[in-house]
Structure formats: C-alpha cells, structure tokens
C-alpha cells in the first residue's frame, strides 16, 4: 500500500503479544491486513464452471485527482457485497478501474498550464497529451492507494483504464458496428457549445441555472412602407443571425404581415415574415425572431421552412465576420453595443425583467451557446427499445424500485446523443476523410488507404469521443469484449451495478443500451443506486461552503472501519446520508466496544483455555444455562434477519441490527452475566462467549473488515487447533441460520430477567439512589418463577439488589408495606422505600415535584382554554401542547401514587 518497504507484515503481530493493546489502533492494524489479503491472493477469484460467480464492475473514478466521500460510499457498499458473497463461497470478482474522463481531465490540466502561462494550442496536440499522461500516472497511484486504504477487496490483477488497449479496441469496434448499422451519423445539428472548453457538449453535460435576466423588445422596420414588427429576445446580439420573423398561422394580429419583409437594423439584411405553428402566440409580442444557427427550436423551423442559416460566433464566442460592424467583439460586449445602437435609432421598445433558465458548461461553468455544428450523433431510439424491455420485463431490477419510473420516462423520450468532442484527450474517432474523393473510411484498425478510391491521402477526424461513450461499454470492455475471452464468457453478464442515482442517465442507461447492442445480453442483473452524502444538517457538501469532509482525513482521525460504519449503517438504497462528526464518533465507539469485549474474551481464554471441540459441541440443548440458550437463540435470529436484509440490498439495516445485538444483547447482558459465572467455578461460559464472538465477527466482516480480521486472528490463536477452519476471516464462511437454535422459552425468560434488572436500575436512577448502595427487592413471577429464581445472582449483581427474593405471585400480599411497585410483563417488582431512600427527604422531594407539575398543568390548561390561541396557532403546535398536558397529568398521577406508598 504505497509503501514498498513495508511488504514484510507479520501476521503474528497480535498473537505474539502477551498483552493485548488496551485500545484499538486502526493505523497499526489496517495496512498489515490489507497486505496479508493481497499477498494471499484472496481478491482474485478462481473460475469454477460449477459455480455461479458474483461480479461487480467498479464505477471507474475520474483521473482528475483525489477520491471524495461519494467514492468512499461506492467502494464501501461494493466491498460489503463482495466480501459477503466471497464468504458465501461464490467465485467473486470485483474489477477496479479508472476513467480517462476526457473533458474533466483536459480542463484540470489546462488549468495547470494556465498557471504557467501556457495553453494547449501553444504546446501542440502531442506535447499536450504527454502532459496529461504525466498527470494521469500520479492521479492513478493516488486513487489506487485510497481504495486500498478503504479496504476495497477488488482484484487488482484485472484493473482497467478506459484508454488501455482492450477498452480502446472495444470503443472502435462499437463505433464501427453502430456506423455500419446506420446508428451513428454525422450531421449539422444544434449542440451546446462551451466557448471556454471549445467543444460540443451533450445535453446531460449542461447544467441549467435559473437566472433573472431581461427580455428586450426590438423593432424591425418593414422593408416597404412604414411601421415595424416588434420581437422579444433575451439575447439581442443574436439578431445578427436572424433569417426570418415568424408568427403563428392562427394569430389574427399578424395576418397581413405574413409574406412581407423586414429589415434588420444596422446590418440592413432583409428577411421574410413567415407563419409557423411552432410559434407560441403568447410569448413576447407573438412575433418571434428566428435564429436557426443558435437556437434548437429555430433550427427545426428553418429545416421545415428552408431558411438560410447564419452562424455569428467564433468558437471562443467572439462575433465572426457575419456580425458586420460588430465582428471581433466578445458576445456580451456585442450585446451592449447592439442595444445602444437600437436605442439610438429608437428601435428598442422596452426592457422587461425575465426569469429563465440558462445552460452552463458542467465542467467549467461558462455559459454555453446553442449553435449549429457538424458533429457525430448516435441514433438512440432503436437502442432504447430493448433497454426499456430489459427493465419492464424484469431482466434488470432497479433498487430502489422508484427509480424504474425515472429510467423509463427518460428512455421513452430519449434524444440523439452528440458523441463528438473537440477535445484532444480521449478516444479518437475512427473515421478518416479522403482528400481525393471526399468519402469516409470508418475502420477499427488504422487504414493506410481510402476504402473507396484507394488514395493514400486520408486524414483522421481530429475529434474525440464523449467520455461516456467508453463508459457505456465498461461492463463488457473490461472483461475482454470484443474478444470472446475466458473472463467474458464466465463473468458476463455481471451481477450488480452499484452507483449514485445522479448518473442514472449519463451512465447506467447507456450501459444497458450498449451492453445489449454489443453483446446481445444485459450488462448486469441489478442496478443498485445509492444516495448522496450530505453534511450533518443535510446540506450538499461543497468547497464553497467549506463543509467538505475528506475521506483520508476521516480515516486518519477515526479509522477506516469507523468511516465505513458511519457512511453505511442505518442507511437505505437511494436515500441521502447526513454525515458529520457524530456518526464518525459512533463508528469509532463501536470499534472500541468490539475491541474491549473481544479483549475480555481473549484474556479469559488465556487464563482458562477451552477444550478441543468445545465450539463444535455448542448445539443448543436444555441443560445449558438459560442465558446460553438465550444468546444462541438471539444470535440465530440475527443471522436469519441479516441474510434476508442483505439479499434485499438493505445493508445499512443489517449492519444496524448486528451493531445493536453486539452492543446490547452480547456486551451489555451476556458478557456481564458471564463475568459472574467466570468469577465462580460455575460451568464455563467461555465456549459460548467464543462462539458468539467468532460468529458476530464473521457477520460484521463485510462492513468492518480490518478490526474483525485482527480480532478473529487473535481469537483463532487462543482457540484449540481446528476450531475455525480457514486462514483468514475474509474466506471464512458467512454464518448461516439454524432453525434448531431458536429457543422461544429461553428468550422469554431472559427478556423477563432483563426487564427486571432494567426496571430496578431505572427506579434507582429516578430516585437518585447512590450507585454503591444495595437495595432490597422482591420479585413476584408466575410461570417463569423457577427460571427467574435461577438467575437471582445475575439480578442481584446487575441491579445491585440484595436481599433479593423471587417469589410466586400468589404469595404477593394485597397491600404491601411502604414500597415502590413496578408492574412488568411477566413479573412485579417490589422495592421497599426505606431500603432505597431517606423517607422524609423523599416525601419532601415528591411534594415539591407534585407542586411543580400542578403549576405546569394549570398553565397549559389556561393556554388551551384561550380560544384565540387555539384558533390562531398551527394545529401541530396545539397538538403538542395537548400532548404535553397529558404527559404532565400522567406524571402527577404517578407521583401521587408514590407519595401514597411512602405514606
Ligand atoms: Zn466548459
Ligand atoms: Zn477516396
């Protein structure tokens, strides 16, 4: 892991220490085990044709730099699935990779160059690409290192880069196949043009921002006679590209105008007034300017009406020669000049404020210009059809299910995809133009001659492909397609595609379409969409707000397992996660709790080794003590529940349940009771302690891989030979539930015992009984009396209650002496007041509290009688006051009862 010197880990680290460290130190443990797993080749699956593999292709992070929390979430969720399936004995492949991220990477490198006063044009294409490769090498190393720190158990021997030879061949092959089927075409269309990046963008790469701008009303004088037509526009400079004014054919106001001509001021171009049903008569004046070179709707009208197309911008958004006297001006400077000229001529009718949505480049935030441009497109409708069927027919499931509708809605309205980019960094388009016959040669391998006339004078298209084109092929290109490799045959289709819901269209939908198109089969069976990570208050993390949490820092401060726990536990698919220090602390606390509990078990095993075969013999049977039967039964229920939750992709809930079991039932109850048994020569709880610990570690391993391995290895060393069958927890079998272990009787008895202890503890806390003080207690029970009596010592010790008597309910006197009576599900607990409190002081305390509660009740009743308040206040506020009142009334009743008991 980034440290070539340290390849000699030693596995015996934990076990050789006579003293187990007091606290969990993630840094000491994590790297050691990651190396151990790597060196044993656990991440590389063995192809076994008798078994069905489990496969996840990792969404390749962009080679633009550091991983963020979104990547950490992706890696953690995928690692949970992978480790779980690996432990179930399935050949499990998690294939990692990185994306060249065409535009994103090019923008980053261009920014670096700008710092040195350079740009890509000064460097030239070849030198520029060299610079990008240098950047990519560094970036890839850091991404790999970060994935390894996160504990990602992916198969590094199969790592892929989108610009590797295999994926490149796949890209060219897919392009040529689509072209030959007529599904790729080159055409003049309106595209989104980023003047900074100087490339076309697909619709998905444009971010729409709502802004308050202006609507300018411009007058175009009639070519013949007096008068003018007024048109409204948000971009007045585009009048330079107008080739018509259009009105709706049904609009009576303009009936006489249609067929006449108007003059564009300053440049004096004469253009016709036409009628077209696409015109919305309610916008502006009802007459609209038509700028086919710079507006998608106008472009369509121009195709119908055979209008001329005039492009007025250079690639950098300065005005070109078509702008006449405005040529050379920057687009916004031109706007000001145009407005000034119209105003001078009395042709600027009015300016209105106008809210509208304006497209910006998703990479550099520059305002994009819609403009007509010759680009390569993919015809999407024929590709979408089978991809829709794959989902509606149930071959691909989307988790959570609600995104199915979102997917189908987008697919049913899909538009052609502009795939060419005027970028240097990316997959070059496999098209060559013949200088002699002007025909195209489209080929997988670089041709030396024109396929039409044989001329050697051919030039490759300078453009590259949209980065998502190679991403769309990722599940099959990484496995070797178009070659029919062993990997492709065995691992394709893959099992789960796990990614953020924000790239459902960019990526997931296109993978389904291209997978089906290229291979004839779906790329994966399940799409699992996770939510976004937000800050503690639910706000989006951003550098601007300064609320970004860096995964590396979190790992340094809390440990990897704590971070993994924090971003996944208690979460559900598709829902956003609010992450802050609290969750990370909870993760760290849980790791410490595990450490301490395990340390106790391990140390106990050192002093009292258990006999060989003790764990195997642990089948639940009547003769064992009731808490043994109980914890084994509860553990078994947990295993069954975890299995069901994991199968339904509810990993966060599974993790929460394991956490609650470990912390509550195991640590707070079972271990505490076991300590009493260990202190005496009772029959040993150690086999059960070791069994439950070992099983829970395996359940937790997919979620918290490092600490579980460390503790599991320590436990293994202290158990008799052969107690656990594998060399690492990573390949130990995932626990399977055993119906025979369910023991409802033991569960009921222990529920009662726990309830008794809890109720006495609560009573002590409420009446402020000193922790060291022993108090007297009598427990009256019915059917479980004998079983509860058998646990007297545990109740005594854990509730600090002595003398304690467990009696039959029939022996309960109708009127107890002065005592606090707690009525529970299966028992009644009687706590004589005088053993608990100083009666006079308690009486005074209760009277004081009764007074205070009565005053509150009075205040609330007055408030709720106040008609104007009840009428005016929101219903929720009134309800809250009413429920407060009820709570106080209940409390009053209880306090009065207690006062009565004291007498
Ligand atoms: Zn841009
Ligand atoms: Zn030719």
GROMACS .gro file of C-alpha atoms in nm, residues 551-826:
model
  276
  551UNK     CA    1  -1.226   1.053   0.340
  552UNK     CA    2  -0.850   1.047   0.404
  553UNK     CA    3  -0.885   1.282   0.698
  554UNK     CA    4  -1.173   1.077   0.838
  555UNK     CA    5  -0.961   0.762   0.811
  556UNK     CA    6  -0.670   0.933   0.988
  557UNK     CA    7  -0.892   1.057   1.269
  558UNK     CA    8  -1.133   0.769   1.319
  559UNK     CA    9  -1.003   0.466   1.130
  560UNK     CA   10  -1.131   0.306   0.811
  561UNK     CA   11  -1.384   0.078   0.977
  562UNK     CA   12  -1.537   0.373   1.162
  563UNK     CA   13  -1.569   0.567   0.837
  564UNK     CA   14  -1.728   0.268   0.662
  565UNK     CA   15  -1.966   0.224   0.952
  566UNK     CA   16  -2.054   0.596   0.954
  567UNK     CA   17  -2.143   0.618   0.585
  568UNK     CA   18  -2.343   0.297   0.561
  569UNK     CA   19  -2.504   0.191   0.885
  570UNK     CA   20  -2.874   0.256   0.913
  571UNK     CA   21  -2.892   0.384   0.553
  572UNK     CA   22  -3.115   0.257   0.277
  573UNK     CA   23  -3.077   0.249  -0.102
  574UNK     CA   24  -3.144   0.572  -0.288
  575UNK     CA   25  -3.169   0.789   0.022
  576UNK     CA   26  -2.924   1.064   0.103
  577UNK     CA   27  -2.699   1.035   0.406
  578UNK     CA   28  -2.623   1.313   0.651
  579UNK     CA   29  -2.269   1.271   0.774
  580UNK     CA   30  -2.092   1.459   1.049
  581UNK     CA   31  -1.863   1.400   1.345
  582UNK     CA   32  -2.144   1.232   1.542
  583UNK     CA   33  -2.175   0.940   1.306
  584UNK     CA   34  -1.798   0.904   1.279
  585UNK     CA   35  -1.767   0.905   1.657
  586UNK     CA   36  -2.038   0.641   1.677
  587UNK     CA   37  -1.833   0.430   1.436
  588UNK     CA   38  -1.519   0.472   1.642
  589UNK     CA   39  -1.706   0.398   1.966
  590UNK     CA   40  -1.841   0.080   1.818
  591UNK     CA   41  -1.494  -0.031   1.711
  592UNK     CA   42  -1.370   0.037   2.064
  593UNK     CA   43  -1.663  -0.150   2.214
  594UNK     CA   44  -1.582  -0.452   1.996
  595UNK     CA   45  -1.218  -0.426   2.089
  596UNK     CA   46  -1.290  -0.421   2.462
  597UNK     CA   47  -1.542  -0.704   2.452
  598UNK     CA   48  -1.308  -0.919   2.247
  599UNK     CA   49  -1.016  -0.832   2.470
  600UNK     CA   50  -1.214  -0.959   2.767
  601UNK     CA   51  -1.295  -1.287   2.591
  602UNK     CA   52  -0.939  -1.332   2.465
  603UNK     CA   53  -0.785  -1.268   2.804
  604UNK     CA   54  -1.030  -1.507   2.968
  605UNK     CA   55  -0.934  -1.773   2.715
  606UNK     CA   56  -0.569  -1.725   2.804
  607UNK     CA   57  -0.633  -1.799   3.169
  608UNK     CA   58  -0.893  -2.070   3.108
  609UNK     CA   59  -0.825  -2.240   2.776
  610UNK     CA   60  -1.123  -2.431   2.645
  611UNK     CA   61  -1.102  -2.792   2.545
  612UNK     CA   62  -1.074  -2.906   2.188
  613UNK     CA   63  -1.410  -2.948   2.015
  614UNK     CA   64  -1.591  -2.725   2.267
  615UNK     CA   65  -1.723  -2.493   1.997
  616UNK     CA   66  -1.844  -2.771   1.773
  617UNK     CA   67  -2.038  -2.917   2.064
  618UNK     CA   68  -2.231  -2.596   2.113
  619UNK     CA   69  -2.567  -2.720   1.993
  620UNK     CA   70  -2.837  -2.555   2.197
  621UNK     CA   71  -2.974  -2.800   2.446
  622UNK     CA   72  -3.183  -2.791   2.757
  623UNK     CA   73  -2.911  -2.850   3.007
  624UNK     CA   74  -2.719  -2.535   2.929
  625UNK     CA   75  -2.784  -2.231   3.138
  626UNK     CA   76  -3.072  -2.021   3.025
  627UNK     CA   77  -2.860  -1.723   2.912
  628UNK     CA   78  -2.653  -1.953   2.690
  629UNK     CA   79  -2.969  -2.079   2.524
  630UNK     CA   80  -3.095  -1.723   2.500
  631UNK     CA   81  -2.785  -1.567   2.338
  632UNK     CA   82  -2.754  -1.856   2.090
  633UNK     CA   83  -3.120  -1.816   2.000
  634UNK     CA   84  -3.091  -1.440   1.961
  635UNK     CA   85  -2.776  -1.480   1.753
  636UNK     CA   86  -2.955  -1.722   1.529
  637UNK     CA   87  -3.244  -1.483   1.476
  638UNK     CA   88  -2.991  -1.212   1.391
  639UNK     CA   89  -2.824  -1.436   1.133
  640UNK     CA   90  -3.157  -1.511   0.965
  641UNK     CA   91  -3.254  -1.145   0.963
  642UNK     CA   92  -2.915  -1.030   0.828
  643UNK     CA   93  -2.936  -1.285   0.550
  644UNK     CA   94  -3.277  -1.163   0.445
  645UNK     CA   95  -3.180  -0.796   0.464
  646UNK     CA   96  -2.860  -0.845   0.267
  647UNK     CA   97  -3.046  -1.039   0.000
  648UNK     CA   98  -3.277  -0.737  -0.032
  649UNK     CA   99  -2.990  -0.487  -0.051
  650UNK     CA  100  -3.076  -0.347   0.294
  651UNK     CA  101  -2.711  -0.342   0.404
  652UNK     CA  102  -2.746  -0.042   0.632
  653UNK     CA  103  -3.025  -0.206   0.829
  654UNK     CA  104  -2.838  -0.537   0.852
  655UNK     CA  105  -2.539  -0.351   0.989
  656UNK     CA  106  -2.754  -0.166   1.243
  657UNK     CA  107  -2.901  -0.493   1.369
  658UNK     CA  108  -2.559  -0.654   1.410
  659UNK     CA  109  -2.441  -0.344   1.595
  660UNK     CA  110  -2.742  -0.349   1.827
  661UNK     CA  111  -2.702  -0.720   1.900
  662UNK     CA  112  -2.332  -0.692   1.969
  663UNK     CA  113  -2.355  -0.385   2.185
  664UNK     CA  114  -2.679  -0.470   2.364
  665UNK     CA  115  -2.751  -0.839   2.399
  666UNK     CA  116  -2.393  -0.957   2.382
  667UNK     CA  117  -2.189  -0.688   2.562
  668UNK     CA  118  -2.442  -0.533   2.799
  669UNK     CA  119  -2.611  -0.854   2.904
  670UNK     CA  120  -2.446  -1.177   2.810
  671UNK     CA  121  -2.089  -1.072   2.888
  672UNK     CA  122  -2.195  -0.908   3.215
  673UNK     CA  123  -2.373  -1.224   3.328
  674UNK     CA  124  -2.085  -1.438   3.205
  675UNK     CA  125  -1.844  -1.239   3.421
  676UNK     CA  126  -2.035  -1.356   3.730
  677UNK     CA  127  -2.006  -1.715   3.617
  678UNK     CA  128  -1.636  -1.679   3.538
  679UNK     CA  129  -1.568  -1.540   3.885
  680UNK     CA  130  -1.701  -1.863   4.033
  681UNK     CA  131  -1.633  -2.222   3.946
  682UNK     CA  132  -1.965  -2.249   3.766
  683UNK     CA  133  -1.961  -2.432   3.436
  684UNK     CA  134  -1.776  -2.209   3.197
  685UNK     CA  135  -1.947  -1.961   2.964
  686UNK     CA  136  -1.626  -1.942   2.759
  687UNK     CA  137  -1.727  -2.175   2.475
  688UNK     CA  138  -2.042  -1.966   2.423
  689UNK     CA  139  -1.853  -1.639   2.457
  690UNK     CA  140  -1.601  -1.752   2.200
  691UNK     CA  141  -1.869  -1.890   1.970
  692UNK     CA  142  -2.085  -1.577   1.973
  693UNK     CA  143  -1.783  -1.350   1.932
  694UNK     CA  144  -1.645  -1.554   1.644
  695UNK     CA  145  -1.982  -1.568   1.467
  696UNK     CA  146  -2.052  -1.198   1.515
  697UNK     CA  147  -1.708  -1.108   1.379
  698UNK     CA  148  -1.789  -1.302   1.064
  699UNK     CA  149  -2.126  -1.127   1.035
  700UNK     CA  150  -1.953  -0.792   1.071
  701UNK     CA  151  -1.658  -0.863   0.846
  702UNK     CA  152  -1.812  -0.730   0.523
  703UNK     CA  153  -1.883  -0.399   0.697
  704UNK     CA  154  -1.574  -0.354   0.916
  705UNK     CA  155  -1.307  -0.572   0.758
  706UNK     CA  156  -0.994  -0.465   0.946
  707UNK     CA  157  -1.091  -0.485   1.311
  708UNK     CA  158  -1.282  -0.809   1.253
  709UNK     CA  159  -0.978  -0.972   1.095
  710UNK     CA  160  -0.750  -0.855   1.375
  711UNK     CA  161  -0.981  -0.982   1.648
  712UNK     CA  162  -1.067  -1.301   1.464
  713UNK     CA  163  -0.700  -1.388   1.421
  714UNK     CA  164  -0.642  -1.318   1.789
  715UNK     CA  165  -0.933  -1.541   1.882
  716UNK     CA  166  -0.821  -1.815   1.646
  717UNK     CA  167  -0.480  -1.824   1.814
  718UNK     CA  168  -0.642  -1.876   2.153
  719UNK     CA  169  -0.882  -2.149   2.048
  720UNK     CA  170  -0.792  -2.518   2.020
  721UNK     CA  171  -0.647  -2.625   1.681
  722UNK     CA  172  -0.913  -2.669   1.420
  723UNK     CA  173  -1.186  -2.467   1.595
  724UNK     CA  174  -1.209  -2.235   1.294
  725UNK     CA  175  -1.131  -2.375   0.955
  726UNK     CA  176  -0.972  -2.102   0.745
  727UNK     CA  177  -0.658  -1.889   0.742
  728UNK     CA  178  -0.844  -1.560   0.722
  729UNK     CA  179  -1.187  -1.430   0.810
  730UNK     CA  180  -1.209  -1.299   0.454
  731UNK     CA  181  -1.269  -1.654   0.330
  732UNK     CA  182  -1.436  -1.793   0.642
  733UNK     CA  183  -1.797  -1.896   0.573
  734UNK     CA  184  -2.064  -1.635   0.632
  735UNK     CA  185  -2.290  -1.751   0.919
  736UNK     CA  186  -2.598  -1.949   0.818
  737UNK     CA  187  -2.901  -1.969   1.044
  738UNK     CA  188  -3.001  -2.293   1.212
  739UNK     CA  189  -3.369  -2.326   1.296
  740UNK     CA  190  -3.281  -2.563   1.581
  741UNK     CA  191  -3.110  -2.284   1.770
  742UNK     CA  192  -3.432  -2.087   1.812
  743UNK     CA  193  -3.546  -2.114   2.171
  744UNK     CA  194  -3.855  -1.904   2.248
  745UNK     CA  195  -3.874  -2.017   2.613
  746UNK     CA  196  -3.521  -1.907   2.690
  747UNK     CA  197  -3.589  -1.578   2.513
  748UNK     CA  198  -3.899  -1.513   2.723
  749UNK     CA  199  -3.721  -1.590   3.050
  750UNK     CA  200  -3.423  -1.373   2.965
  751UNK     CA  201  -3.650  -1.094   2.844
  752UNK     CA  202  -3.808  -1.103   3.190
  753UNK     CA  203  -3.475  -1.111   3.371
  754UNK     CA  204  -3.352  -0.817   3.165
  755UNK     CA  205  -3.675  -0.627   3.220
  756UNK     CA  206  -3.647  -0.681   3.596
  757UNK     CA  207  -3.289  -0.557   3.607
  758UNK     CA  208  -3.369  -0.260   3.386
  759UNK     CA  209  -3.673  -0.157   3.589
  760UNK     CA  210  -3.478  -0.168   3.914
  761UNK     CA  211  -3.195   0.032   3.756
  762UNK     CA  212  -3.442   0.291   3.628
  763UNK     CA  213  -3.608   0.319   3.970
  764UNK     CA  214  -3.268   0.369   4.130
  765UNK     CA  215  -3.180   0.639   3.881
  766UNK     CA  216  -3.510   0.818   3.918
  767UNK     CA  217  -3.491   0.824   4.295
  768UNK     CA  218  -3.123   0.913   4.287
  769UNK     CA  219  -3.003   0.609   4.479
  770UNK     CA  220  -2.625   0.609   4.516
  771UNK     CA  221  -2.457   0.362   4.279
  772UNK     CA  222  -2.280   0.181   4.564
  773UNK     CA  223  -2.596   0.130   4.774
  774UNK     CA  224  -2.755  -0.215   4.790
  775UNK     CA  225  -3.134  -0.208   4.794
  776UNK     CA  226  -3.386  -0.472   4.888
  777UNK     CA  227  -3.608  -0.621   4.616
  778UNK     CA  228  -3.882  -0.878   4.590
  779UNK     CA  229  -3.978  -1.021   4.252
  780UNK     CA  230  -4.317  -1.191   4.210
  781UNK     CA  231  -4.347  -1.405   3.900
  782UNK     CA  232  -4.582  -1.670   3.762
  783UNK     CA  233  -4.480  -1.932   3.512
  784UNK     CA  234  -4.111  -1.838   3.498
  785UNK     CA  235  -4.059  -1.817   3.871
  786UNK     CA  236  -3.812  -2.107   3.888
  787UNK     CA  237  -3.616  -1.990   3.585
  788UNK     CA  238  -3.601  -1.633   3.708
  789UNK     CA  239  -3.503  -1.754   4.057
  790UNK     CA  240  -3.216  -1.942   3.897
  791UNK     CA  241  -3.088  -1.604   3.773
  792UNK     CA  242  -3.107  -1.440   4.115
  793UNK     CA  243  -2.736  -1.386   4.130
  794UNK     CA  244  -2.733  -1.203   3.799
  795UNK     CA  245  -3.024  -0.984   3.906
  796UNK     CA  246  -2.857  -0.912   4.241
  797UNK     CA  247  -2.525  -0.820   4.084
  798UNK     CA  248  -2.651  -0.623   3.786
  799UNK     CA  249  -2.929  -0.435   3.967
  800UNK     CA  250  -2.735  -0.404   4.294
  801UNK     CA  251  -3.034  -0.555   4.475
  802UNK     CA  252  -2.974  -0.753   4.791
  803UNK     CA  253  -3.151  -0.913   4.971
  804UNK     CA  254  -3.345  -1.035   4.669
  805UNK     CA  255  -3.634  -1.279   4.683
  806UNK     CA  256  -3.800  -1.432   4.376
  807UNK     CA  257  -4.145  -1.548   4.484
  808UNK     CA  258  -4.460  -1.687   4.335
  809UNK     CA  259  -4.717  -1.424   4.250
  810UNK     CA  260  -4.976  -1.597   4.473
  811UNK     CA  261  -4.760  -1.505   4.770
  812UNK     CA  262  -4.797  -1.136   4.694
  813UNK     CA  263  -4.979  -0.959   4.976
  814UNK     CA  264  -5.266  -0.739   4.857
  815UNK     CA  265  -5.130  -0.439   5.043
  816UNK     CA  266  -4.755  -0.413   5.058
  817UNK     CA  267  -4.591  -0.201   5.321
  818UNK     CA  268  -4.442   0.125   5.205
  819UNK     CA  269  -4.283   0.017   4.879
  820UNK     CA  270  -4.241   0.112   4.514
  821UNK     CA  271  -4.424  -0.141   4.296
  822UNK     CA  272  -4.315  -0.193   3.936
  823UNK     CA  273  -4.557  -0.390   3.721
  824UNK     CA  274  -4.379  -0.565   3.435
  825UNK     CA  275  -4.486  -0.806   3.158
  826UNK     CA  276  -4.407  -1.129   3.340
   0.00000   0.00000   0.00000
